[in-house]
Short mmCIF file of C-alpha atoms in Angstrom, two decimals:
data_model
loop_
_atom_site.label_atom_id
_atom_site.label_comp_id
_atom_site.label_asym_id
_atom_site.label_seq_id
_atom_site.Cartn_x
_atom_site.Cartn_y
_atom_site.Cartn_z
CA ALA O 1 104.14 123.30 120.27
CA GLN O 2 102.19 121.76 117.39
CA SER O 3 105.25 121.60 115.12
CA ILE O 4 108.93 121.72 116.11
CA LEU O 5 111.56 122.48 113.46
CA LEU O 6 115.24 122.11 114.40
CA GLY O 7 118.11 123.19 112.17
CA ALA O 8 116.14 125.52 109.89
CA THR O 9 113.54 128.25 109.67
CA ARG O 10 110.48 128.12 107.43
CA SER O 11 108.28 130.44 105.44
CA THR O 12 105.30 129.76 103.21
CA ALA O 13 105.25 131.03 99.64
CA GLY O 14 102.37 129.92 97.43
CA ASP O 15 102.12 126.14 97.46
CA LEU O 16 105.53 125.56 99.10
CA THR O 17 106.97 125.73 102.61
CA ASN O 18 110.52 127.00 102.12
CA LEU O 19 113.13 125.68 104.55
CA ASP O 20 116.15 127.92 105.17
CA VAL O 21 118.59 125.37 106.57
CA THR O 22 120.92 127.00 109.11
CA ALA O 23 122.50 123.96 110.79
CA GLN O 24 125.46 122.31 109.09
CA ASN O 25 125.38 119.36 111.50
CA LEU O 26 122.59 118.36 113.87
CA VAL O 27 122.87 115.79 116.68
CA VAL O 28 120.06 114.34 118.78
CA ALA O 29 122.07 113.17 121.77
CA GLN O 30 121.95 109.80 123.52
CA ASN O 31 118.68 109.11 125.34
CA ALA O 32 117.11 112.40 124.25
CA ASP O 33 113.31 112.23 124.02
CA LEU O 34 111.60 114.54 121.51
CA SER O 35 107.81 114.43 121.32
CA ALA O 36 105.31 116.67 119.51
CA PRO O 37 102.58 116.30 116.87
CA GLU O 38 105.23 117.15 114.25
CA LEU O 39 109.03 117.02 114.50
CA ILE O 40 111.29 118.13 111.63
CA LEU O 41 115.10 117.89 111.75
CA ALA O 42 117.23 119.48 109.03
CA ALA O 43 120.94 119.89 108.35
CA SER O 44 123.06 120.80 105.36
CA GLY O 45 125.61 118.12 106.24
CA ALA O 46 125.38 115.35 108.82
CA LEU O 47 122.29 114.56 110.86
CA GLN O 48 122.81 112.10 113.71
CA ILE O 49 120.26 110.48 116.03
CA GLU O 50 122.29 108.76 118.74
CA SER O 51 121.64 105.54 120.66
CA GLY O 52 118.65 105.63 123.00
CA ALA O 53 117.19 108.79 121.45
CA GLN O 54 113.47 108.80 120.65
CA ILE O 55 111.72 110.89 118.01
CA ASP O 56 108.00 110.40 118.58
CA ALA O 57 105.15 112.19 116.81
CA THR O 58 102.14 112.04 119.13
CA GLY O 59 99.17 114.22 120.01
CA ALA O 60 96.69 116.12 117.87
CA ILE O 61 96.62 115.32 114.16
CA VAL O 62 98.54 117.88 112.10
CA ALA O 63 96.67 119.30 109.11
CA ALA O 64 97.87 118.73 105.56
CA GLU O 65 100.79 120.99 104.66
CA PRO O 66 102.33 122.37 101.45
CA ALA O 67 105.36 120.55 100.04
CA PHE O 68 108.72 121.42 101.59
CA SER O 69 111.36 123.15 99.49
CA ALA O 70 114.97 122.85 100.67
CA PRO O 71 118.43 123.48 99.19
CA VAL O 72 120.09 120.59 97.40
CA GLY O 73 122.30 118.85 99.94
CA THR O 74 119.78 118.96 102.79
CA THR O 75 119.36 116.01 105.15
CA LEU O 76 115.82 115.90 106.50
CA VAL O 77 113.97 113.73 109.01
CA ARG O 78 110.29 114.31 109.68
CA ALA O 79 107.80 112.53 111.96
CA SER O 80 104.19 113.69 112.10
CA THR O 81 100.69 112.75 113.20
CA GLY O 82 99.47 114.21 109.89
CA PRO O 83 99.71 113.12 106.24
CA GLN O 84 102.87 112.79 104.18
CA VAL O 85 104.56 115.93 102.83
CA PRO O 86 106.76 115.74 99.71
CA LEU O 87 110.20 117.36 99.54
CA VAL O 88 111.16 119.41 96.50
CA TYR O 89 114.74 120.58 96.18
CA ALA O 90 115.57 124.12 95.16
CA THR O 91 116.50 122.92 91.67
CA GLY O 92 112.87 121.91 91.21
CA THR O 93 113.39 118.15 91.41
CA SER O 94 111.78 115.85 93.94
CA GLY O 95 113.72 113.14 95.68
CA ALA O 96 117.17 112.86 97.10
CA ALA O 97 119.76 115.57 97.47
CA SER O 98 122.75 115.24 95.17
CA SER O 99 125.37 116.28 97.72
CA SER O 100 127.47 113.40 99.02
CA ALA O 101 128.03 115.40 102.23
CA ALA O 102 124.37 115.09 103.20
CA SER O 103 124.54 112.06 105.51
CA LEU O 104 122.14 110.48 108.00
CA THR O 105 122.90 108.29 111.01
CA VAL O 106 120.23 106.65 113.16
CA ALA O 107 122.18 104.65 115.75
CA GLN O 108 121.26 101.26 117.15
CA GLY O 109 118.82 101.76 120.01
CA ALA O 110 117.37 104.96 118.54
CA THR O 111 113.68 104.98 117.59
CA VAL O 112 111.62 107.11 115.24
CA GLY O 113 107.85 106.75 115.51
CA ALA O 114 104.76 108.38 114.07
CA SER O 115 101.09 107.53 113.74
CA GLY O 116 100.62 109.62 110.59
CA SER O 117 103.73 109.92 108.44
CA MET O 118 107.51 110.05 108.51
CA SER O 119 110.22 110.78 105.96
CA PHE O 120 113.98 110.41 105.68
CA ASP O 121 116.03 112.21 103.02
CA ALA O 122 119.80 112.09 102.56
CA GLY O 123 121.80 112.12 99.35
CA GLY O 124 124.99 110.78 100.91
CA ALA O 125 125.93 107.94 103.22
CA VAL O 126 123.19 106.54 105.48
CA ASP O 127 123.69 104.36 108.54
CA PHE O 128 120.22 103.39 109.74
CA SER O 129 120.75 100.94 112.58
CA GLY O 130 117.84 102.14 114.71
CA SER O 131 114.18 101.17 114.50
CA LEU O 132 110.89 102.57 113.27
CA SER O 133 107.41 102.46 114.75
CA ALA O 134 105.62 102.79 111.45
CA ALA O 135 102.59 100.46 111.41
CA ASN O 136 99.81 102.08 109.34
CA ALA O 137 101.93 105.20 108.80
CA ALA O 138 103.05 106.73 105.50
CA VAL O 139 106.85 106.35 105.23
CA ARG O 140 108.95 108.04 102.55
CA ILE O 141 112.63 107.25 102.04
CA GLY O 142 114.66 109.46 99.70
CA GLY O 143 118.24 108.87 98.64
CA ASN O 144 120.42 108.88 95.55
CA ASP O 145 120.88 105.12 96.05
CA ILE O 146 118.48 102.82 97.93
CA ALA O 147 118.99 99.09 98.45
CA LEU O 148 116.82 96.43 100.09
CA GLY O 149 117.81 93.09 101.59
CA ALA O 150 121.20 91.54 102.39
CA VAL O 151 123.14 94.51 101.03
CA PRO O 152 126.92 93.95 100.78
CA ALA O 153 129.30 96.05 102.86
CA GLY O 154 130.50 99.20 101.17
CA PHE O 155 127.13 100.33 99.81
CA SER O 156 127.04 104.06 100.56
CA GLY O 157 123.35 104.81 100.08
CA PHE O 158 120.22 104.07 102.12
CA VAL O 159 120.22 100.40 103.18
CA ILE O 160 116.88 98.86 104.15
CA GLY O 161 117.97 95.62 105.81
CA SER O 162 115.93 92.85 107.39
CA ALA O 163 115.20 94.67 110.67
CA LEU O 164 114.04 97.84 108.93
CA LEU O 165 112.00 95.83 106.43
CA ALA O 166 110.16 94.24 109.36
CA ASN O 167 109.48 97.71 110.84
CA LEU O 168 107.90 98.77 107.53
CA ALA O 169 105.30 96.00 107.47
CA GLY O 170 101.79 97.38 107.05
CA SER O 171 102.98 100.88 106.14
CA GLN O 172 102.36 103.10 103.13
CA LEU O 173 105.88 103.07 101.70
CA THR O 174 107.38 105.49 99.18
CA LEU O 175 110.90 105.01 97.80
CA ASP O 176 112.30 108.06 96.02
CA ALA O 177 115.71 107.54 94.36
CA THR O 178 117.79 108.86 91.49
CA ALA O 179 119.23 105.39 90.72
CA PRO O 180 117.37 102.09 90.31
CA VAL O 181 116.34 100.60 93.67
CA ALA O 182 118.65 97.62 94.23
CA ILE O 183 117.44 94.27 95.60
CA TYR O 184 119.88 91.83 97.20
CA GLY O 185 118.74 88.32 97.99
CA PRO O 186 115.11 87.48 98.85
CA VAL O 187 113.02 90.47 100.00
CA GLY O 188 109.38 90.18 100.99
CA LEU O 189 107.13 93.13 101.78
CA THR O 190 103.50 93.24 102.91
CA LEU O 191 102.32 96.84 102.73
CA LYS O 192 99.21 98.96 102.49
CA THR O 193 100.66 100.80 99.49
CA LEU O 194 104.00 100.97 97.65
CA ASP O 195 105.06 103.95 95.52
CA ILE O 196 108.45 103.88 93.78
CA ALA O 197 109.78 107.01 92.06
CA ALA O 198 113.06 105.83 90.55
CA PRO O 199 114.56 104.67 87.23
CA GLY O 200 113.54 101.10 88.06
CA LEU O 201 114.33 98.01 90.12
CA ASP O 202 117.78 96.41 89.94
CA VAL O 203 117.66 92.67 90.67
CA SER O 204 120.80 91.91 88.67
CA GLN O 205 122.61 90.50 91.73
CA ALA O 206 120.16 87.58 92.05
CA GLY O 207 117.68 89.74 93.91
CA VAL O 208 114.18 88.34 94.45
CA LEU O 209 111.47 90.87 95.35
CA ASN O 210 107.96 89.82 96.40
CA VAL O 211 105.48 92.56 97.30
CA MET O 212 101.89 92.26 98.45
CA ALA O 213 100.03 95.56 98.79
CA GLY O 214 96.65 97.15 98.29
CA SER O 215 98.07 99.36 95.54
CA ILE O 216 101.44 99.77 93.82
CA THR O 217 102.61 102.76 91.77
CA LEU O 218 105.80 102.68 89.67
CA GLY O 219 107.16 105.83 88.07
CA ASN O 220 110.34 107.58 87.00
CA PRO O 221 110.02 111.38 87.03
CA ALA O 222 113.66 111.71 85.90
CA GLY O 223 112.93 110.11 82.51
CA SER O 224 114.73 107.30 80.71
CA VAL O 225 116.90 104.47 82.03
CA THR O 226 119.02 101.64 80.66
CA PRO O 227 117.81 98.23 81.89
CA VAL O 228 120.35 96.04 83.71
CA ALA O 229 120.55 92.35 82.83
CA GLY O 230 120.61 89.84 85.66
CA THR O 231 119.20 86.68 87.17
CA GLY O 232 116.73 88.11 89.67
CA SER O 233 112.94 88.31 89.70
CA VAL O 234 110.14 90.64 90.79
CA SER O 235 106.61 89.66 91.86
CA LEU O 236 104.07 92.42 92.53
CA ASP O 237 100.68 91.39 93.92
CA ALA O 238 98.16 94.21 94.35
CA ALA O 239 94.53 95.02 93.65
CA HIS O 240 95.66 98.17 91.81
CA ILE O 241 98.95 98.64 89.93
CA MET O 242 99.67 101.96 88.23
CA LEU O 243 102.50 102.76 85.82
CA ALA O 244 103.12 106.50 86.25
CA ASN O 245 105.18 108.94 84.21
CA GLY O 246 108.63 108.17 82.80
CA THR O 247 110.38 104.97 81.79
CA PHE O 248 110.58 102.36 84.53
CA ALA O 249 112.78 99.28 84.11
#
């Protein structure tokens, strides 16, 4: 099949692909191997990819698709040979689900790969201990809270630690969060592009962010934000830097 959707059914209405999520919990078992030009996993609660499992988008290039629309609280993983597809929640807002029950686990030894694009959305706790094969791909990460670097224990959002940062090198990275993206310790990224849709960057805990990319876009569709004082720093090095809509701090 060109596109495999697990945990939901879909229908197209206008410029949206509506996902009717039927699975509360979805598990890709140990050592399972899923391969197709497009793979989409959806659950209203917990989505787990267990150790040794492989999610691999290979084959013919999938054509551009309308944005996905899913109920608030949906956990979604997508890997595709085609271009990135945004996720719009039923409330009309892009980005992370607001339900704390929407969790994502990618166990150590699990791999998600795609030559075109991949996305991960979860509004609740995320344990991403697996790996990505994402060189040259478009990668979108959506969560209420996203943190990069040496993140302290107890952080309940999407942690992008050193191993995952290395997997993202050379990718087209989008970070989509409802809270400022937090930086802990020194974080260096070399990317094709970086797009951040969030209230800002939080380096208040002595975070040091250095980004080199072809282009960087910073925006905050949600609107205003209160800046946080701290001792960190941000260095953005790109041929093109765009400040998009909203207040970004």
